[in-house]
Structure formats: C-alpha cells, structure tokens
Amino acid sequence: MVGMDTITTIEAGLAGGRLQRLFTWLSPSFPVGAFSYSHGLEAAVETGLVSDRDSLVGWIEAIVSVGAGRMDAALFLAAHAGIETGDRTNLAWALERGDTMLASSELGLETSAQGKAFVAAAARIWPAEGIARLVEIACENEREIAYPVAVGAVAAAHYIPAAPALEAYLHAFAANIVSAGVRLIPLGQTDGLCAISELESVIIEAVRSALVADREDIGSATVMVDWASTYHETQYTRLFRS
C-alpha cells in the first residue's frame, strides 16, 4: 500500500505546472516523430505474428515487460537519478547503454532520433541546468541521447518524481505501438482503447519492477521483436520507419 507521505511527495513533485509539462512532453503532438515508428510491429503484422487485438496486446506486453520497455525503464531511472543527484557517472552509464544496447539499426534510429528531437524541443521551450548537463556529458562521451535517457533526464531537471514520470513514459510508449496497430492490422478505435486498458496493469508492474531492480540488471528477451525489426529493414512496402 502506498503511504500518505509518498502520495504527498508525488503530488508536490507534480505541482506548479509540472504535470502539464509531463502531459505535453509525452503527447502524440510533441515533435519527436513517434507516429512514424512501429517498433517492428509493421513486420509482425506483415508476417502474421500479430493479427488482432489479443495478439497485439500480447506483443506489447512482452515489449514492456521483458523487451525494450524493460531496458528503457532502467535507462530512464539511471538518467533521472544522474540529474537528480548530480552523478555524472550515472548519466554516462545511461548514455553509453542507450547508445549501444540496440537490437537493430532501425530500433537505434527510433530511440536516437526521438531522443535528439526531445532534448532539442525541451531545451528550447523549458530550459534547465540539468538538460544542459545531459547534452554536455553526451558530447564529452560522443554518445547519442537515447529517448528514455532524454525523458528521464528532462523530468528530473524539472523536479518531476521518477515513478510517475516513468509510468507516463511507458504508457506513451505502449500507446504509440497500439496506435500503429490500429492502423496496420487494422483495428477499430474501440479495440485500440481496450488494448490500452488491458496494458495498464502491465505498465504498473513494469514500473514497480524497475524501481527495485539493480542498475546492471538490464537486457531484453524478445527475440521475435528483434527479428521483426531486422526483417522490417528490407520489407518491400513500409508505412513506418521501424
């Protein structure tokens, strides 16, 4: 059970417009081009691995629980802690892992392009010392800024607590894949909403697990997602960049 002190801390951390910023940063309208990525789903639909709402939910559940979502959560929390505590080592670790632990070139493009766009927009409209520090360390280490690293660092730079920020991030990540599924399978809007609803508990559990996991316990076990992403690189007809 969550204690009142924890609730008060979270409420204080999301006061003063910070909740609105979080909504804005993770909105489909934020200029990171999230709509152009399917995280390998386009190939999964093409090859029949995903064909209806149930298989879509199962596909995304695996990604969030033991795939890129699990890795993103570790990177997000390391970047958030790095900014929150001023620990350059944590930031450098997150930047390195985010730039190298990639299953395919398209998934690398997906995270690096969105990370770059996110930092650029946030730094311009909501400048903060922590964002400048992230960019500085990335340049020093010659690393791309992965998307979860960017969001985690910016959230910390604006004093948004890690837990609700990570839950919002994973929700947006999953919802974007659902949106791609609605267009690709195709599904109706109601099925899309049902899929998002069914993923709520999955996302909550992913956050809980990430908050107690060791930083070095990072990796994924979604071989078919990785295969689909690689297959997508040479897929003849494509609507998405990944």
Tab-separated table of N, CA and C in Angstrom, residues 32-178:
chain	number	residue	atom	x	y	z
A	32	VAL	N	8.554	14.723	-31.757
A	32	VAL	CA	9.635	13.742	-31.796
A	32	VAL	C	9.424	12.736	-32.930
A	33	GLY	N	8.282	12.817	-33.605
A	33	GLY	CA	8.001	11.921	-34.720
A	33	GLY	C	7.652	10.506	-34.310
A	34	ALA	N	7.112	10.339	-33.091
A	34	ALA	CA	6.791	8.999	-32.593
A	34	ALA	C	5.831	8.245	-33.512
A	35	PHE	N	4.938	8.979	-34.165
A	35	PHE	CA	3.932	8.352	-35.036
A	35	PHE	C	4.558	7.599	-36.207
A	36	SER	N	5.808	7.884	-36.526
A	36	SER	CA	6.443	7.259	-37.693
A	36	SER	C	7.183	5.967	-37.358
A	37	TYR	N	7.108	5.533	-36.092
A	37	TYR	CA	7.794	4.308	-35.671
A	37	TYR	C	6.779	3.283	-35.157
A	38	SER	N	7.007	2.005	-35.491
A	38	SER	CA	6.108	0.944	-35.016
A	38	SER	C	6.830	-0.068	-34.142
A	39	HIS	N	8.128	0.107	-33.923
A	39	HIS	CA	8.936	-0.786	-33.090
A	39	HIS	C	8.847	-2.234	-33.591
A	40	GLY	N	8.927	-2.391	-34.899
A	40	GLY	CA	8.902	-3.728	-35.500
A	40	GLY	C	7.513	-4.293	-35.727
A	41	LEU	N	6.480	-3.593	-35.284
A	41	LEU	CA	5.119	-4.125	-35.401
A	41	LEU	C	4.692	-4.274	-36.857
A	42	GLU	N	5.135	-3.372	-37.706
A	42	GLU	CA	4.725	-3.452	-39.112
A	42	GLU	C	5.150	-4.790	-39.720
A	43	ALA	N	6.360	-5.233	-39.395
A	43	ALA	CA	6.827	-6.528	-39.899
A	43	ALA	C	6.065	-7.670	-39.237
A	44	ALA	N	5.733	-7.510	-37.954
A	44	ALA	CA	4.984	-8.551	-37.245
A	44	ALA	C	3.601	-8.746	-37.853
A	45	VAL	N	2.971	-7.661	-38.276
A	45	VAL	CA	1.662	-7.754	-38.939
A	45	VAL	C	1.825	-8.361	-40.331
A	46	GLU	N	2.845	-7.931	-41.036
A	46	GLU	CA	3.107	-8.440	-42.387
A	46	GLU	C	3.306	-9.951	-42.398
A	47	THR	N	3.979	-10.480	-41.378
A	47	THR	CA	4.289	-11.916	-41.325
A	47	THR	C	3.257	-12.729	-40.551
A	48	GLY	N	2.202	-12.075	-40.052
A	48	GLY	CA	1.128	-12.791	-39.373
A	48	GLY	C	1.359	-13.052	-37.892
A	49	LEU	N	2.425	-12.501	-37.323
A	49	LEU	CA	2.673	-12.693	-35.889
A	49	LEU	C	1.655	-11.929	-35.049
A	50	VAL	N	1.180	-10.816	-35.570
A	50	VAL	CA	0.149	-10.015	-34.901
A	50	VAL	C	-0.982	-9.800	-35.899
A	51	SER	N	-2.199	-10.184	-35.488
A	51	SER	CA	-3.310	-10.122	-36.448
A	51	SER	C	-4.621	-9.623	-35.846
A	52	ASP	N	-4.673	-9.459	-34.519
A	52	ASP	CA	-5.901	-8.997	-33.888
A	52	ASP	C	-5.542	-8.314	-32.561
A	53	ARG	N	-6.568	-7.902	-31.820
A	53	ARG	CA	-6.314	-7.174	-30.582
A	53	ARG	C	-5.560	-8.018	-29.558
A	54	ASP	N	-5.948	-9.263	-29.408
A	54	ASP	CA	-5.301	-10.111	-28.407
A	54	ASP	C	-3.815	-10.292	-28.693
A	55	SER	N	-3.478	-10.559	-29.939
A	55	SER	CA	-2.065	-10.754	-30.269
A	55	SER	C	-1.298	-9.436	-30.185
A	56	LEU	N	-1.967	-8.314	-30.455
A	56	LEU	CA	-1.329	-7.009	-30.311
A	56	LEU	C	-0.999	-6.734	-28.846
A	57	VAL	N	-1.966	-7.002	-27.958
A	57	VAL	CA	-1.737	-6.792	-26.531
A	57	VAL	C	-0.602	-7.692	-26.042
A	58	GLY	N	-0.589	-8.946	-26.469
A	58	GLY	CA	0.474	-9.856	-26.071
A	58	GLY	C	1.835	-9.402	-26.554
A	59	TRP	N	1.878	-8.889	-27.774
A	59	TRP	CA	3.124	-8.393	-28.366
A	59	TRP	C	3.669	-7.217	-27.548
A	60	ILE	N	2.792	-6.281	-27.238
A	60	ILE	CA	3.227	-5.095	-26.494
A	60	ILE	C	3.551	-5.437	-25.045
A	61	GLU	N	2.780	-6.350	-24.470
A	61	GLU	CA	3.064	-6.772	-23.097
A	61	GLU	C	4.482	-7.318	-22.978
A	62	ALA	N	4.890	-8.125	-23.952
A	62	ALA	CA	6.250	-8.667	-23.938
A	62	ALA	C	7.284	-7.549	-24.068
A	63	ILE	N	7.018	-6.592	-24.937
A	63	ILE	CA	7.960	-5.482	-25.129
A	63	ILE	C	8.121	-4.686	-23.843
A	64	VAL	N	7.015	-4.379	-23.189
A	64	VAL	CA	7.066	-3.574	-21.966
A	64	VAL	C	7.694	-4.350	-20.814
A	65	SER	N	7.356	-5.618	-20.689
A	65	SER	CA	7.790	-6.404	-19.530
A	65	SER	C	9.214	-6.918	-19.632
A	66	VAL	N	9.582	-7.462	-20.796
A	66	VAL	CA	10.901	-8.091	-20.910
A	66	VAL	C	11.667	-7.654	-22.156
A	67	GLY	N	11.182	-6.620	-22.824
A	67	GLY	CA	11.834	-6.139	-24.028
A	67	GLY	C	12.385	-4.731	-23.861
A	68	ALA	N	12.179	-3.920	-24.883
A	68	ALA	CA	12.709	-2.562	-24.877
A	68	ALA	C	12.155	-1.732	-23.726
A	69	GLY	N	10.903	-2.005	-23.325
A	69	GLY	CA	10.330	-1.265	-22.205
A	69	GLY	C	11.123	-1.483	-20.925
A	70	ARG	N	11.551	-2.726	-20.697
A	70	ARG	CA	12.349	-3.042	-19.517
A	70	ARG	C	13.700	-2.319	-19.561
A	71	MET	N	14.322	-2.323	-20.732
A	71	MET	CA	15.601	-1.633	-20.879
A	71	MET	C	15.427	-0.126	-20.753
A	72	ASP	N	14.381	0.388	-21.387
A	72	ASP	CA	14.122	1.827	-21.313
A	72	ASP	C	13.913	2.274	-19.877
A	73	ALA	N	13.218	1.450	-19.082
A	73	ALA	CA	12.963	1.817	-17.690
A	73	ALA	C	14.265	1.952	-16.915
A	74	ALA	N	15.204	1.037	-17.131
A	74	ALA	CA	16.494	1.113	-16.455
A	74	ALA	C	17.270	2.354	-16.876
A	75	LEU	N	17.256	2.647	-18.161
A	75	LEU	CA	17.953	3.829	-18.677
A	75	LEU	C	17.301	5.114	-18.157
A	76	PHE	N	15.976	5.128	-18.171
A	76	PHE	CA	15.212	6.278	-17.685
A	76	PHE	C	15.577	6.593	-16.243
A	77	LEU	N	15.564	5.572	-15.387
A	77	LEU	CA	15.821	5.780	-13.957
A	77	LEU	C	17.267	6.176	-13.697
A	78	ALA	N	18.196	5.620	-14.453
A	78	ALA	CA	19.599	5.997	-14.285
A	78	ALA	C	19.815	7.456	-14.672
A	79	ALA	N	19.201	7.870	-15.775
A	79	ALA	CA	19.332	9.267	-16.207
A	79	ALA	C	18.663	10.209	-15.216
A	80	HIS	N	17.497	9.815	-14.732
A	80	HIS	CA	16.773	10.639	-13.756
A	80	HIS	C	17.610	10.805	-12.490
A	81	ALA	N	18.174	9.700	-11.997
A	81	ALA	CA	18.999	9.761	-10.788
A	81	ALA	C	20.262	10.576	-11.025
A	82	GLY	N	20.819	10.464	-12.221
A	82	GLY	CA	22.023	11.212	-12.537
A	82	GLY	C	21.826	12.716	-12.463
A	83	ILE	N	20.688	13.177	-12.969
A	83	ILE	CA	20.376	14.605	-12.901
A	83	ILE	C	19.970	15.001	-11.485
A	84	GLU	N	19.155	14.170	-10.852
A	84	GLU	CA	18.632	14.480	-9.521
A	84	GLU	C	19.748	14.593	-8.489
A	85	THR	N	20.755	13.735	-8.580
A	85	THR	CA	21.831	13.712	-7.584
A	85	THR	C	23.116	14.366	-8.068
A	86	GLY	N	23.141	14.748	-9.337
A	86	GLY	CA	24.356	15.338	-9.891
A	86	GLY	C	25.444	14.318	-10.150
A	87	ASP	N	25.066	13.052	-10.299
A	87	ASP	CA	26.019	11.971	-10.503
A	87	ASP	C	26.313	11.808	-11.994
A	88	ARG	N	27.444	12.298	-12.441
A	88	ARG	CA	27.817	12.224	-13.850
A	88	ARG	C	28.044	10.781	-14.306
A	89	THR	N	28.463	9.927	-13.362
A	89	THR	CA	28.698	8.520	-13.695
A	89	THR	C	27.402	7.840	-14.122
A	90	ASN	N	26.327	8.108	-13.399
A	90	ASN	CA	25.025	7.540	-13.752
A	90	ASN	C	24.587	7.995	-15.141
A	91	LEU	N	24.783	9.266	-15.417
A	91	LEU	CA	24.399	9.798	-16.725
A	91	LEU	C	25.236	9.175	-17.835
A	92	ALA	N	26.545	9.084	-17.596
A	92	ALA	CA	27.428	8.498	-18.603
A	92	ALA	C	27.070	7.040	-18.852
A	93	TRP	N	26.709	6.320	-17.783
A	93	TRP	CA	26.296	4.917	-17.914
A	93	TRP	C	25.037	4.809	-18.774
A	94	ALA	N	24.046	5.639	-18.476
A	94	ALA	CA	22.788	5.612	-19.230
A	94	ALA	C	23.020	5.961	-20.697
A	95	LEU	N	23.850	6.944	-20.946
A	95	LEU	CA	24.135	7.351	-22.320
A	95	LEU	C	24.830	6.234	-23.090
A	96	GLU	N	25.798	5.591	-22.455
A	96	GLU	CA	26.526	4.510	-23.127
A	96	GLU	C	25.613	3.324	-23.435
A	97	ARG	N	24.859	2.872	-22.425
A	97	ARG	CA	23.979	1.725	-22.642
A	97	ARG	C	22.900	2.055	-23.674
A	98	GLY	N	22.344	3.234	-23.588
A	98	GLY	CA	21.295	3.616	-24.521
A	98	GLY	C	21.781	3.712	-25.954
A	99	ASP	N	23.070	4.001	-26.110
A	99	ASP	CA	23.643	4.179	-27.442
A	99	ASP	C	24.161	2.873	-28.037
A	100	THR	N	24.351	1.862	-27.207
A	100	THR	CA	24.984	0.634	-27.697
A	100	THR	C	24.104	-0.614	-27.612
A	101	MET	N	23.187	-0.671	-26.657
A	101	MET	CA	22.375	-1.890	-26.486
A	101	MET	C	21.157	-1.838	-27.399
A	102	LEU	N	21.384	-2.047	-28.686
A	102	LEU	CA	20.333	-1.917	-29.690
A	102	LEU	C	20.265	-3.184	-30.525
A	103	ALA	N	19.060	-3.664	-30.756
A	103	ALA	CA	18.888	-4.932	-31.465
A	103	ALA	C	19.006	-4.791	-32.975
A	104	SER	N	18.731	-3.602	-33.513
A	104	SER	CA	18.780	-3.400	-34.958
A	104	SER	C	19.050	-1.937	-35.259
A	105	SER	N	19.401	-1.672	-36.495
A	105	SER	CA	19.690	-0.291	-36.880
A	105	SER	C	18.435	0.579	-36.805
A	106	GLU	N	17.274	-0.008	-37.152
A	106	GLU	CA	16.039	0.779	-37.114
A	106	GLU	C	15.625	1.122	-35.687
A	107	LEU	N	15.805	0.182	-34.755
A	107	LEU	CA	15.486	0.494	-33.363
A	107	LEU	C	16.470	1.519	-32.817
A	108	GLY	N	17.699	1.496	-33.317
A	108	GLY	CA	18.665	2.524	-32.941
A	108	GLY	C	18.232	3.889	-33.435
A	109	LEU	N	17.763	3.947	-34.679
A	109	LEU	CA	17.257	5.196	-35.235
A	109	LEU	C	16.050	5.680	-34.445
A	110	GLU	N	15.162	4.751	-34.089
A	110	GLU	CA	13.938	5.100	-33.364
A	110	GLU	C	14.257	5.824	-32.053
A	111	THR	N	15.184	5.275	-31.291
A	111	THR	CA	15.470	5.872	-29.981
A	111	THR	C	16.367	7.094	-30.078
A	112	SER	N	17.338	7.086	-30.987
A	112	SER	CA	18.257	8.222	-31.077
A	112	SER	C	17.595	9.445	-31.707
A	113	ALA	N	16.794	9.228	-32.748
A	113	ALA	CA	16.128	10.355	-33.411
A	113	ALA	C	15.114	11.015	-32.479
A	114	GLN	N	14.350	10.184	-31.757
A	114	GLN	CA	13.378	10.746	-30.826
A	114	GLN	C	14.073	11.426	-29.646
A	115	GLY	N	15.163	10.835	-29.177
A	115	GLY	CA	15.902	11.446	-28.078
A	115	GLY	C	16.463	12.806	-28.452
A	116	LYS	N	17.032	12.883	-29.627
A	116	LYS	CA	17.592	14.152	-30.104
A	116	LYS	C	16.510	15.218	-30.249
A	117	ALA	N	15.391	14.829	-30.843
A	117	ALA	CA	14.298	15.780	-31.045
A	117	ALA	C	13.700	16.214	-29.714
A	118	PHE	N	13.590	15.273	-28.768
A	118	PHE	CA	13.011	15.593	-27.467
A	118	PHE	C	13.872	16.599	-26.723
A	119	VAL	N	15.163	16.363	-26.677
A	119	VAL	CA	16.071	17.278	-25.967
A	119	VAL	C	16.060	18.652	-26.618
A	120	ALA	N	16.064	18.693	-27.939
A	120	ALA	CA	16.075	19.978	-28.638
A	120	ALA	C	14.841	20.805	-28.305
A	121	ALA	N	13.663	20.174	-28.335
A	121	ALA	CA	12.431	20.899	-28.046
A	121	ALA	C	12.352	21.315	-26.582
A	122	ALA	N	12.715	20.406	-25.688
A	122	ALA	CA	12.645	20.712	-24.258
A	122	ALA	C	13.620	21.815	-23.881
A	123	ALA	N	14.831	21.754	-24.413
A	123	ALA	CA	15.847	22.754	-24.083
A	123	ALA	C	15.444	24.139	-24.580
A	124	ARG	N	14.749	24.171	-25.690
A	124	ARG	CA	14.349	25.464	-26.255
A	124	ARG	C	13.199	26.104	-25.492
A	125	ILE	N	12.214	25.290	-25.096
A	125	ILE	CA	10.994	25.836	-24.506
A	125	ILE	C	10.998	25.767	-22.982
A	126	TRP	N	11.639	24.728	-22.418
A	126	TRP	CA	11.728	24.588	-20.956
A	126	TRP	C	13.189	24.411	-20.549
A	127	PRO	N	14.036	25.394	-20.778
A	127	PRO	CA	15.462	25.239	-20.476
A	127	PRO	C	15.690	24.982	-18.985
A	128	ALA	N	16.705	24.178	-18.701
A	128	ALA	CA	17.055	23.859	-17.316
A	128	ALA	C	18.517	23.438	-17.279
A	129	GLU	N	19.136	23.641	-16.134
A	129	GLU	CA	20.550	23.307	-15.986
A	129	GLU	C	20.803	21.821	-16.251
A	130	GLY	N	19.887	20.973	-15.785
A	130	GLY	CA	20.066	19.537	-15.956
A	130	GLY	C	20.085	19.110	-17.415
A	131	ILE	N	19.315	19.782	-18.259
A	131	ILE	CA	19.298	19.443	-19.684
A	131	ILE	C	20.636	19.804	-20.315
A	132	ALA	N	21.153	20.966	-19.953
A	132	ALA	CA	22.460	21.383	-20.471
A	132	ALA	C	23.545	20.409	-20.032
A	133	ARG	N	23.434	19.900	-18.806
A	133	ARG	CA	24.424	18.946	-18.299
A	133	ARG	C	24.358	17.639	-19.083
A	134	LEU	N	23.144	17.192	-19.390
A	134	LEU	CA	22.979	15.971	-20.183
A	134	LEU	C	23.649	16.118	-21.537
A	135	VAL	N	23.398	17.217	-22.217
A	135	VAL	CA	23.986	17.457	-23.534
A	135	VAL	C	25.503	17.527	-23.439
A	136	GLU	N	26.000	18.174	-22.401
A	136	GLU	CA	27.442	18.304	-22.209
A	136	GLU	C	28.115	16.937	-22.061
A	137	ILE	N	27.537	16.083	-21.225
A	137	ILE	CA	28.131	14.765	-20.993
A	137	ILE	C	28.018	13.889	-22.238
A	138	ALA	N	26.909	14.010	-22.962
A	138	ALA	CA	26.752	13.258	-24.205
A	138	ALA	C	27.835	13.658	-25.210
A	139	CYS	N	28.110	14.939	-25.305
A	139	CYS	CA	29.159	15.425	-26.220
A	139	CYS	C	30.538	14.951	-25.776
A	140	GLU	N	30.802	15.024	-24.483
A	140	GLU	CA	32.095	14.594	-23.950
A	140	GLU	C	32.362	13.125	-24.250
A	141	ASN	N	31.324	12.310	-24.167
A	141	ASN	CA	31.457	10.867	-24.375
A	141	ASN	C	31.134	10.429	-25.797
A	142	GLU	N	30.820	11.404	-26.648
A	142	GLU	CA	30.487	11.145	-28.043
A	142	GLU	C	29.374	10.094	-28.174
A	143	ARG	N	28.278	10.343	-27.432
A	143	ARG	CA	27.152	9.429	-27.413
A	143	ARG	C	25.886	10.102	-27.910
A	144	GLU	N	25.055	9.311	-28.613
A	144	GLU	CA	23.706	9.762	-28.928
A	144	GLU	C	22.870	9.703	-27.646
A	145	ILE	N	21.841	10.526	-27.562
A	145	ILE	CA	20.970	10.524	-26.385
A	145	ILE	C	19.735	9.697	-26.703
A	146	ALA	N	19.663	8.503	-26.123
A	146	ALA	CA	18.501	7.633	-26.342
A	146	ALA	C	17.247	8.297	-25.764
A	147	TYR	N	16.113	7.966	-26.342
A	147	TYR	CA	14.854	8.598	-25.947
A	147	TYR	C	14.548	8.465	-24.454
A	148	PRO	N	14.641	7.275	-23.833
A	148	PRO	CA	14.348	7.189	-22.401
A	148	PRO	C	15.326	7.976	-21.545
A	149	VAL	N	16.568	8.074	-21.994
A	149	VAL	CA	17.565	8.876	-21.269
A	149	VAL	C	17.174	10.348	-21.323
A	150	ALA	N	16.736	10.774	-22.487
A	150	ALA	CA	16.325	12.170	-22.653
A	150	ALA	C	15.141	12.510	-21.759
A	151	VAL	N	14.109	11.666	-21.782
A	151	VAL	CA	12.905	11.961	-20.998
A	151	VAL	C	13.201	11.874	-19.501
A	152	GLY	N	13.955	10.872	-19.093
A	152	GLY	CA	14.293	10.733	-17.676
A	152	GLY	C	15.077	11.917	-17.159
A	153	ALA	N	16.052	12.367	-17.939
A	153	ALA	CA	16.876	13.494	-17.518
A	153	ALA	C	16.071	14.792	-17.473
A	154	VAL	N	15.242	15.015	-18.475
A	154	VAL	CA	14.449	16.250	-18.507
A	154	VAL	C	13.425	16.259	-17.377
A	155	ALA	N	12.822	15.115	-17.095
A	155	ALA	CA	11.867	15.036	-15.982
A	155	ALA	C	12.558	15.402	-14.673
A	156	ALA	N	13.748	14.863	-14.449
A	156	ALA	CA	14.489	15.181	-13.224
A	156	ALA	C	14.902	16.641	-13.185
A	157	ALA	N	15.276	17.181	-14.335
A	157	ALA	CA	15.685	18.586	-14.404
A	157	ALA	C	14.547	19.518	-14.020
A	158	HIS	N	13.319	19.048	-14.162
A	158	HIS	CA	12.151	19.848	-13.788
A	158	HIS	C	11.473	19.317	-12.521
A	159	TYR	N	12.211	18.515	-11.763
A	159	TYR	CA	11.786	18.064	-10.429
A	159	TYR	C	10.502	17.242	-10.450
A	160	ILE	N	10.345	16.441	-11.493
A	160	ILE	CA	9.215	15.518	-11.564
A	160	ILE	C	9.683	14.172	-11.027
A	161	PRO	N	9.014	13.605	-10.033
A	161	PRO	CA	9.440	12.339	-9.431
A	161	PRO	C	9.572	11.220	-10.461
A	162	ALA	N	10.495	10.306	-10.202
A	162	ALA	CA	10.816	9.254	-11.158
A	162	ALA	C	9.639	8.315	-11.433
A	163	ALA	N	8.935	7.867	-10.391
A	163	ALA	CA	7.899	6.843	-10.573
A	163	ALA	C	6.762	7.292	-11.498
A	164	PRO	N	6.107	8.428	-11.229
A	164	PRO	CA	5.023	8.824	-12.133
A	164	PRO	C	5.530	9.189	-13.524
A	165	ALA	N	6.735	9.740	-13.596
A	165	ALA	CA	7.283	10.090	-14.906
A	165	ALA	C	7.552	8.840	-15.731
A	166	LEU	N	8.090	7.799	-15.088
A	166	LEU	CA	8.354	6.551	-15.801
A	166	LEU	C	7.055	5.876	-16.228
A	167	GLU	N	6.048	5.897	-15.364
A	167	GLU	CA	4.764	5.305	-15.743
A	167	GLU	C	4.178	6.029	-16.951
A	168	ALA	N	4.284	7.353	-16.958
A	168	ALA	CA	3.780	8.125	-18.095
A	168	ALA	C	4.566	7.798	-19.365
A	169	TYR	N	5.879	7.642	-19.217
A	169	TYR	CA	6.718	7.328	-20.376
A	169	TYR	C	6.340	5.969	-20.979
A	170	LEU	N	6.235	4.944	-20.122
A	170	LEU	CA	5.908	3.605	-20.624
A	170	LEU	C	4.492	3.555	-21.206
A	171	HIS	N	3.568	4.325	-20.603
A	171	HIS	CA	2.219	4.397	-21.161
A	171	HIS	C	2.264	4.984	-22.571
A	172	ALA	N	2.998	6.080	-22.741
A	172	ALA	CA	3.084	6.717	-24.053
A	172	ALA	C	3.746	5.790	-25.073
A	173	PHE	N	4.768	5.067	-24.628
A	173	PHE	CA	5.475	4.118	-25.491
A	173	PHE	C	4.523	3.023	-25.971
A	174	ALA	N	3.780	2.432	-25.028
A	174	ALA	CA	2.835	1.370	-25.374
A	174	ALA	C	1.698	1.901	-26.235
A	175	ALA	N	1.183	3.073	-25.891
A	175	ALA	CA	0.064	3.654	-26.642
A	175	ALA	C	0.456	3.949	-28.080
A	176	ASN	N	1.710	4.318	-28.300
A	176	ASN	CA	2.159	4.604	-29.660
A	176	ASN	C	2.170	3.327	-30.507
A	177	ILE	N	2.563	2.205	-29.896
A	177	ILE	CA	2.540	0.939	-30.634
A	177	ILE	C	1.095	0.507	-30.888
A	178	VAL	N	0.216	0.729	-29.907
A	178	VAL	CA	-1.208	0.438	-30.114
A	178	VAL	C	-1.737	1.247	-31.297
